[in-house]
Coordinates of C-alpha atoms in Angstrom, one line a residue:
Y1 CA -16.3 17.9 -14.7
K2 CA -14.1 16.8 -17.9
E3 CA -11.5 16.4 -15.5
Y4 CA -13.2 14.5 -12.8
I5 CA -14.7 12.3 -15.4
Q6 CA -11.2 11.7 -17.3
S7 CA -9.7 10.9 -14.1
L8 CA -12.4 8.6 -13.5
K9 CA -11.6 6.8 -16.8
N10 CA -7.7 6.8 -16.1
S11 CA -7.9 4.3 -12.8
V12 CA -11.2 2.0 -13.8
L13 CA -8.8 0.2 -15.5
T14 CA -6.0 -0.4 -12.6
A15 CA -7.6 -0.1 -9.3
F16 CA -10.5 -2.6 -7.1
Y17 CA -11.8 -0.8 -3.9
T18 CA -11.6 -3.6 -1.1
P19 CA -14.2 -5.2 1.2
E20 CA -14.3 -2.7 4.3
A21 CA -14.7 -5.6 6.0
V22 CA -11.3 -7.5 4.7
A23 CA -9.3 -4.0 5.4
S24 CA -10.2 -4.0 8.7
V25 CA -9.3 -7.4 8.9
I26 CA -5.7 -6.5 8.0
Q27 CA -5.1 -3.6 10.5
R28 CA -7.1 -5.0 13.4
T29 CA -4.3 -8.3 13.3
L30 CA -1.4 -6.5 12.6
Q31 CA -2.5 -4.0 15.3
A32 CA -3.6 -7.0 18.1
S33 CA 0.2 -8.3 17.4
G34 CA 2.0 -4.9 18.2
V35 CA 1.8 -3.5 14.8
V36 CA 0.7 0.0 16.5
P37 CA 2.4 2.7 14.0
G38 CA 2.9 6.5 15.0
R39 CA 3.3 7.0 11.0
F40 CA 0.7 5.3 8.4
L41 CA 0.8 5.6 4.8
D42 CA -1.5 4.5 2.1
P43 CA -0.2 4.8 -1.1
S44 CA -3.6 4.6 -3.4
A45 CA -6.1 5.4 -0.4
G46 CA -9.5 5.1 -2.3
T47 CA -12.5 6.2 -0.3
G48 CA -10.0 5.2 3.1
V49 CA -11.4 1.6 3.7
F50 CA -8.0 0.8 5.2
I51 CA -7.1 3.9 7.3
S52 CA -11.0 3.5 8.3
P53 CA -10.3 0.8 11.3
L54 CA -6.6 2.9 12.6
K55 CA -7.4 4.4 15.9
D56 CA -5.1 6.7 17.3
V57 CA -2.4 6.5 14.8
P58 CA -1.4 10.2 15.5
E59 CA 0.1 11.1 11.8
I60 CA -2.1 9.7 8.8
T61 CA -0.9 10.6 5.1
C62 CA -3.0 9.4 2.2
F63 CA -2.4 9.8 -1.9
E64 CA -5.5 9.3 -4.1
K65 CA -4.9 10.1 -7.3
D66 CA -8.6 10.2 -8.7
K67 CA -9.8 13.9 -8.5
L68 CA -13.1 12.9 -7.2
T69 CA -12.2 10.3 -4.9
G70 CA -9.8 12.2 -3.2
R71 CA -11.5 14.9 -2.4
I72 CA -14.1 12.5 -1.2
L73 CA -11.4 11.0 1.1
S74 CA -10.7 14.6 2.2
A75 CA -14.0 14.9 3.5
L76 CA -14.3 11.9 5.2
Y77 CA -10.7 12.1 7.1
P78 CA -10.1 15.8 7.7
D79 CA -7.3 15.2 10.5
S80 CA -5.5 13.4 7.7
K81 CA -3.3 14.8 5.1
V82 CA -4.4 13.6 1.9
I83 CA -2.7 14.2 -1.6
I84 CA -4.4 13.9 -4.5
D85 CA -1.7 13.2 -6.5
G86 CA 0.0 10.2 -7.7
F87 CA 2.1 8.3 -5.3
Q88 CA 4.9 9.2 -7.4
T89 CA 4.9 12.5 -6.1
I90 CA 5.8 11.7 -2.6
Q91 CA 8.6 13.8 -1.5
P92 CA 12.5 12.3 -0.6
Y93 CA 12.0 13.8 2.9
Y94 CA 9.5 10.4 3.6
N95 CA 12.3 7.6 3.0
G96 CA 13.1 5.7 5.9
Y97 CA 10.0 7.6 7.9
F98 CA 6.5 5.2 7.8
D99 CA 6.2 3.0 10.2
V100 CA 3.2 1.1 8.4
V101 CA 2.2 1.1 4.7
S102 CA -1.2 -0.7 3.7
S103 CA -3.3 -0.4 0.7
N104 CA -5.0 -1.8 -2.6
I105 CA -2.5 -1.2 -4.7
P106 CA -3.3 -0.3 -8.5
F107 CA -2.4 -3.2 -10.8
G108 CA -1.6 -3.2 -14.3
D109 CA 1.5 -3.1 -17.4
T110 CA 0.4 1.5 -17.3
R111 CA 4.5 2.6 -16.5
V112 CA 5.3 4.7 -13.5
Y113 CA 7.7 7.9 -14.4
D114 CA 9.9 8.7 -11.9
R115 CA 13.3 10.1 -12.0
D116 CA 14.9 8.5 -9.6
F117 CA 14.0 5.4 -10.4
D118 CA 14.9 6.3 -13.8
R119 CA 18.5 7.1 -13.1
S120 CA 18.7 4.7 -10.8
G121 CA 22.0 2.2 -11.4
D122 CA 20.0 -0.8 -10.1
P123 CA 18.4 -2.9 -13.0
V124 CA 15.2 -4.3 -10.9
R125 CA 14.0 -0.5 -9.7
K126 CA 14.4 0.9 -12.7
G127 CA 12.9 -2.0 -14.2
A128 CA 9.1 -1.8 -12.0
L129 CA 8.8 1.5 -13.9
N130 CA 7.0 -0.5 -16.1
A131 CA 4.3 -1.8 -14.1
V132 CA 2.3 0.5 -11.7
H133 CA 2.4 -2.5 -9.2
N134 CA 5.8 -3.7 -8.9
Y135 CA 6.9 0.5 -8.9
F136 CA 4.4 0.5 -5.6
F137 CA 6.1 -2.2 -4.0
L138 CA 9.5 -0.5 -4.4
K139 CA 8.6 2.7 -4.0
G140 CA 6.4 1.6 -1.4
M141 CA 9.5 -0.1 0.5
D142 CA 12.2 3.1 0.3
T143 CA 9.1 5.0 2.6
L144 CA 9.1 2.6 5.2
R145 CA 11.8 2.8 8.7
E146 CA 13.8 0.0 9.4
G147 CA 11.4 -2.9 11.1
G148 CA 8.5 -1.3 9.6
I149 CA 5.5 -3.2 7.7
M150 CA 4.0 -3.5 4.1
A151 CA 1.0 -4.9 3.7
F152 CA -0.2 -4.8 -0.1
I153 CA -3.4 -6.2 -1.4
T154 CA -1.9 -7.0 -5.5
T155 CA -2.4 -8.8 -8.3
S156 CA -1.2 -12.2 -8.3
G157 CA 0.8 -11.4 -11.2
V158 CA 3.2 -10.0 -8.4
M159 CA 4.1 -13.7 -7.3
D160 CA 3.2 -15.9 -10.0
S161 CA 4.8 -14.4 -13.2
P162 CA 8.4 -15.7 -14.1
G163 CA 9.0 -12.1 -14.7
N164 CA 8.7 -10.9 -11.8
R165 CA 11.4 -12.8 -10.1
P166 CA 13.9 -10.5 -9.7
I167 CA 11.2 -7.9 -7.7
R168 CA 10.5 -10.7 -5.9
E169 CA 14.1 -11.4 -5.0
W170 CA 14.7 -8.1 -4.7
L171 CA 11.7 -8.0 -2.0
V172 CA 12.6 -10.5 0.2
N173 CA 16.4 -9.3 -0.1
H174 CA 15.7 -6.5 1.4
A175 CA 12.6 -7.5 3.5
G176 CA 11.5 -10.8 6.0
L177 CA 8.4 -11.8 4.6
V178 CA 5.6 -11.9 7.7
S179 CA 2.7 -13.7 5.0
A180 CA 1.8 -13.8 2.0
V181 CA -1.7 -15.2 1.2
R182 CA -4.3 -15.6 -1.7
L183 CA -7.4 -14.0 -1.8
P184 CA -10.7 -15.6 -3.5
G185 CA -11.2 -14.7 -7.0
N186 CA -14.6 -13.2 -5.7
L187 CA -13.6 -11.4 -3.5
F188 CA -14.0 -8.5 -5.6
T189 CA -17.3 -9.9 -7.1
D190 CA -19.3 -6.1 -6.2
A191 CA -16.0 -4.3 -8.9
G192 CA -18.1 -6.4 -11.8
T193 CA -14.9 -8.9 -11.8
K194 CA -13.3 -11.7 -10.5
V195 CA -9.6 -11.2 -10.4
S196 CA -7.1 -12.9 -8.8
S197 CA -5.4 -11.3 -5.6
D198 CA -2.3 -11.5 -3.0
L199 CA -2.6 -9.8 0.6
I200 CA 1.3 -9.4 1.1
V201 CA 3.2 -8.0 4.2
L202 CA 7.1 -7.9 4.3
Q203 CA 8.9 -6.4 7.3
K204 CA 11.9 -3.7 6.1
N205 CA 15.3 -5.3 7.2
T206 CA 18.0 -4.4 5.4
R207 CA 20.6 -6.1 7.1
K208 CA 19.7 -9.8 7.0
S209 CA 22.2 -11.7 5.8
E210 CA 20.2 -14.8 4.5
L211 CA 16.6 -16.1 2.8
T212 CA 14.6 -18.3 4.8
E213 CA 13.2 -20.8 3.6
K214 CA 9.7 -19.1 3.0
E215 CA 11.2 -16.6 1.9
R216 CA 13.0 -18.8 -1.1
N217 CA 9.5 -20.4 -2.2
F218 CA 8.1 -16.8 -2.3
I219 CA 10.8 -16.3 -5.4
E220 CA 10.1 -19.0 -7.5
T221 CA 7.8 -20.3 -9.5
R222 CA 6.3 -23.4 -10.7
I223 CA 4.5 -25.0 -13.8
I224 CA 0.9 -27.4 -13.3
S225 CA -1.1 -28.9 -16.0
G226 CA -2.2 -26.5 -19.0
G227 CA 0.3 -24.7 -18.5
I228 CA -0.4 -22.4 -15.4
H229 CA 2.2 -20.8 -13.1
I230 CA 1.8 -21.0 -9.5
N231 CA 4.3 -19.6 -6.8
N232 CA 5.7 -22.4 -4.7
S233 CA 4.6 -20.6 -1.3
Y234 CA 0.9 -21.9 -2.5
A235 CA 2.6 -26.1 -2.9
G236 CA 0.2 -27.3 -0.1
L237 CA -2.9 -24.8 -1.0
D238 CA -2.8 -23.5 2.7
H239 CA -2.3 -20.5 2.2
I240 CA -5.1 -19.8 0.0
V241 CA -8.8 -18.6 1.2
H242 CA -10.9 -20.5 -0.4
T243 CA -14.2 -23.7 -1.0
S244 CA -14.1 -24.7 -3.7
V245 CA -11.1 -24.8 -7.4
S246 CA -11.3 -25.0 -10.7
M247 CA -9.9 -24.5 -14.1
G248 CA -10.2 -21.5 -16.0
K249 CA -9.2 -18.3 -17.5
N250 CA -7.9 -14.9 -15.8
M251 CA -9.3 -11.1 -17.1
Y252 CA -6.7 -11.3 -19.9
G253 CA -8.0 -14.8 -21.7
Q254 CA -4.7 -16.8 -19.6
P255 CA -5.6 -20.4 -17.9
T256 CA -5.6 -20.0 -14.7
M257 CA -7.0 -21.7 -11.5
N258 CA -9.7 -20.5 -9.7
F259 CA -10.1 -20.6 -6.3
I260 CA -14.1 -19.5 -5.2
H261 CA -14.7 -19.1 -1.2
E262 CA -18.7 -19.4 -1.2
G263 CA -18.9 -18.5 2.9
G264 CA -19.5 -14.8 2.0
I265 CA -16.9 -12.3 2.8
G266 CA -18.1 -12.9 6.5
A267 CA -16.1 -16.4 5.8
I268 CA -13.7 -14.5 4.0
S269 CA -12.4 -12.4 6.3
E270 CA -12.0 -14.9 9.2
H271 CA -10.1 -16.7 7.3
L272 CA -7.7 -14.5 6.1
R273 CA -7.5 -13.3 9.7
Q274 CA -6.6 -16.6 11.1
L275 CA -4.1 -17.4 7.9
L276 CA -2.3 -13.6 9.0
A277 CA -2.4 -14.0 12.6
Q278 CA -0.6 -17.6 12.7
D279 CA 2.3 -15.8 10.1
V280 CA 2.4 -12.3 12.2
G281 CA 3.1 -14.9 15.1
N282 CA 5.6 -16.7 13.6
H283 CA 7.3 -14.4 11.1
L284 CA 6.8 -10.5 12.9
D285 CA 10.5 -9.8 14.4
R286 CA 8.9 -7.3 17.2
K287 CA 11.8 -6.4 18.5
L288 CA 13.1 -4.9 15.5
Y289 CA 9.3 -3.5 15.2
E290 CA 9.7 -1.5 18.5
E291 CA 13.0 -0.3 18.2
N292 CA 13.1 1.8 15.4
L293 CA 8.9 2.8 15.9
S294 CA 8.4 6.6 15.2
R295 CA 8.4 8.7 18.4
P296 CA 6.0 12.1 19.0
T297 CA 8.5 15.1 18.4
V298 CA 7.2 17.7 19.6
S299 CA 7.1 17.8 23.5
T300 CA 4.8 18.7 26.1
T301 CA 6.9 19.9 28.9
L302 CA 6.2 23.0 30.0
K303 CA 8.6 25.5 29.1
T304 CA 9.4 27.9 31.9
G305 CA 12.4 30.0 30.3
P306 CA 14.5 30.4 28.1
E307 CA 16.1 27.3 26.8
I308 CA 18.8 26.2 24.1
P309 CA 17.8 23.0 22.4
S310 CA 20.1 19.4 22.7
E311 CA 21.0 18.9 19.1
T312 CA 18.9 15.5 19.1
T313 CA 15.7 18.3 19.6
A314 CA 17.3 20.6 17.0
V315 CA 17.0 17.6 14.3
E316 CA 13.9 16.8 15.3
H317 CA 12.6 20.5 15.3
R318 CA 13.9 21.2 11.6
Q319 CA 12.1 17.6 10.2
E320 CA 9.1 18.8 12.0
M321 CA 9.2 22.1 10.0
Q322 CA 10.1 20.3 6.9
E323 CA 7.2 18.3 7.4
K324 CA 5.3 20.9 7.9
S325 CA 6.6 22.5 4.6
L326 CA 6.0 19.6 2.6
L327 CA 2.7 18.6 3.3
S328 CA 1.2 21.5 5.2
T329 CA -1.0 22.2 2.8
K330 CA -4.0 19.8 1.2
P331 CA -4.8 20.0 -2.7
Y332 CA -8.3 20.8 -1.5
E333 CA -10.4 21.0 1.7
P334 CA -12.9 19.5 2.9
T335 CA -16.1 20.1 1.5
L336 CA -19.8 20.0 3.0
N337 CA -21.1 18.7 -0.3
L338 CA -19.3 16.0 -1.5
F339 CA -20.5 17.3 -5.0
A340 CA -19.9 20.0 -5.2
A341 CA -16.8 19.4 -7.0
Y342 CA -18.9 19.0 -9.7
A343 CA -21.0 22.2 -9.1
D344 CA -17.5 24.2 -9.7
E345 CA -16.5 22.6 -12.3
E346 CA -20.1 23.9 -14.1
E347 CA -20.2 27.5 -12.4
A348 CA -16.4 27.8 -14.0
G349 CA -17.4 26.3 -17.1
A350 CA -20.7 28.9 -16.7
Q351 CA -18.2 32.1 -16.7
V352 CA -15.9 31.4 -18.9
V353 CA -18.7 30.9 -21.6
E354 CA -20.3 34.5 -20.0
S355 CA -16.9 36.2 -20.4

C-alpha cells in the first residue's frame, strides 16, 4: 500500500492527464493524413488516452512509471505491452524501432539517470538528463525509425526557455518540424491547475541538409513586454489555440502570457484539429514516412516442407525472438478487480505481522 501511495506522490508534480478529446484529435488527424503506424510507443501512458483512439495497430508499447496507474492501464489494454517502469529502462534494441511515439510527457527539473546519455560525448544529450521533458524528447527520438513521427504534449518551457535553445536546435537538426501549436492554459483545469503547454510534432530525418524558416523560428525566442520570453513560432499568434489573452504569472510565479479558450473542450479540440491538419498537409514528408514503415515479420504462408530461411528472413526471426525475450513478460498481469493492488499489499502486510 505504501509503495503505491509513494508512487502516486512521486508523479503528481510532473504529470497532468490529457483530456481524451484532445488526445483523440491528435491520433485521428495523423491517421487521416496517412500516418498509420505498425509500431506505436507511448512513453508516459497514464491510463491510455493516447492509445485508445488507435485502430488496427499491430504493436502498441506503453511505459507508465506509477504502479497503480500502470496496473489500471494493463487491465484496460490487455493486448498492449505495458511496462510499469520509467521510460529510461527501455532496451537499446528499440532504438530506431517505432513508427510513432506520442504522449503527454512529464515535465520539470527532475533529473533522469540514463547511462548511455551520461557517457555521451554529445553535451546536449548529457545536459538533457537535468530535465525530464528534455530527456523524453531526445530518448523518444532515439526510439523512432527514420521518417517516424513524434507527437508530444509538453510544457511551454521547451519552446520558450532560452536555456532550452540547444534542445530545440538538436531536435530540428535530427528531425523535420511538422507542427508546433500552443494549447490554452485552461486545458488542464480538471487537473486543478493552469499550465501552459505545446503540441510539438516532429518527423525523424537524420539525413536532412538544411533548416526551413519554420525550423529556424522554432529554435529562437524573443523577449516581449514584461520580460516574457516567447518562441518565435508564435510571433503572429496564429498557432495558439485561444479566444483571449492576458498578462499574468505561470505556476512558478514568473510573468507570462495567459492564453485562454472559453469555448470548452469541444471547441479547443476542433481548433487544434484544424491547425494540425493544415501543418501535416504542408510539412509531413509522406514518402519518407512510408518507405521506412515497419512491416509484419511473421509470414502467413503455409509451409509444406522443410525450408532453409533466407538471410533476410533469418534476421527478422532473430529480431522477433529478441523482442519476445525483452518484452513478453509484463511486470503485472491485468486483474478483474482494478483495486486488488491495495488488497494484495494489505494481505502481504498481514502475513508479515502474523509471522
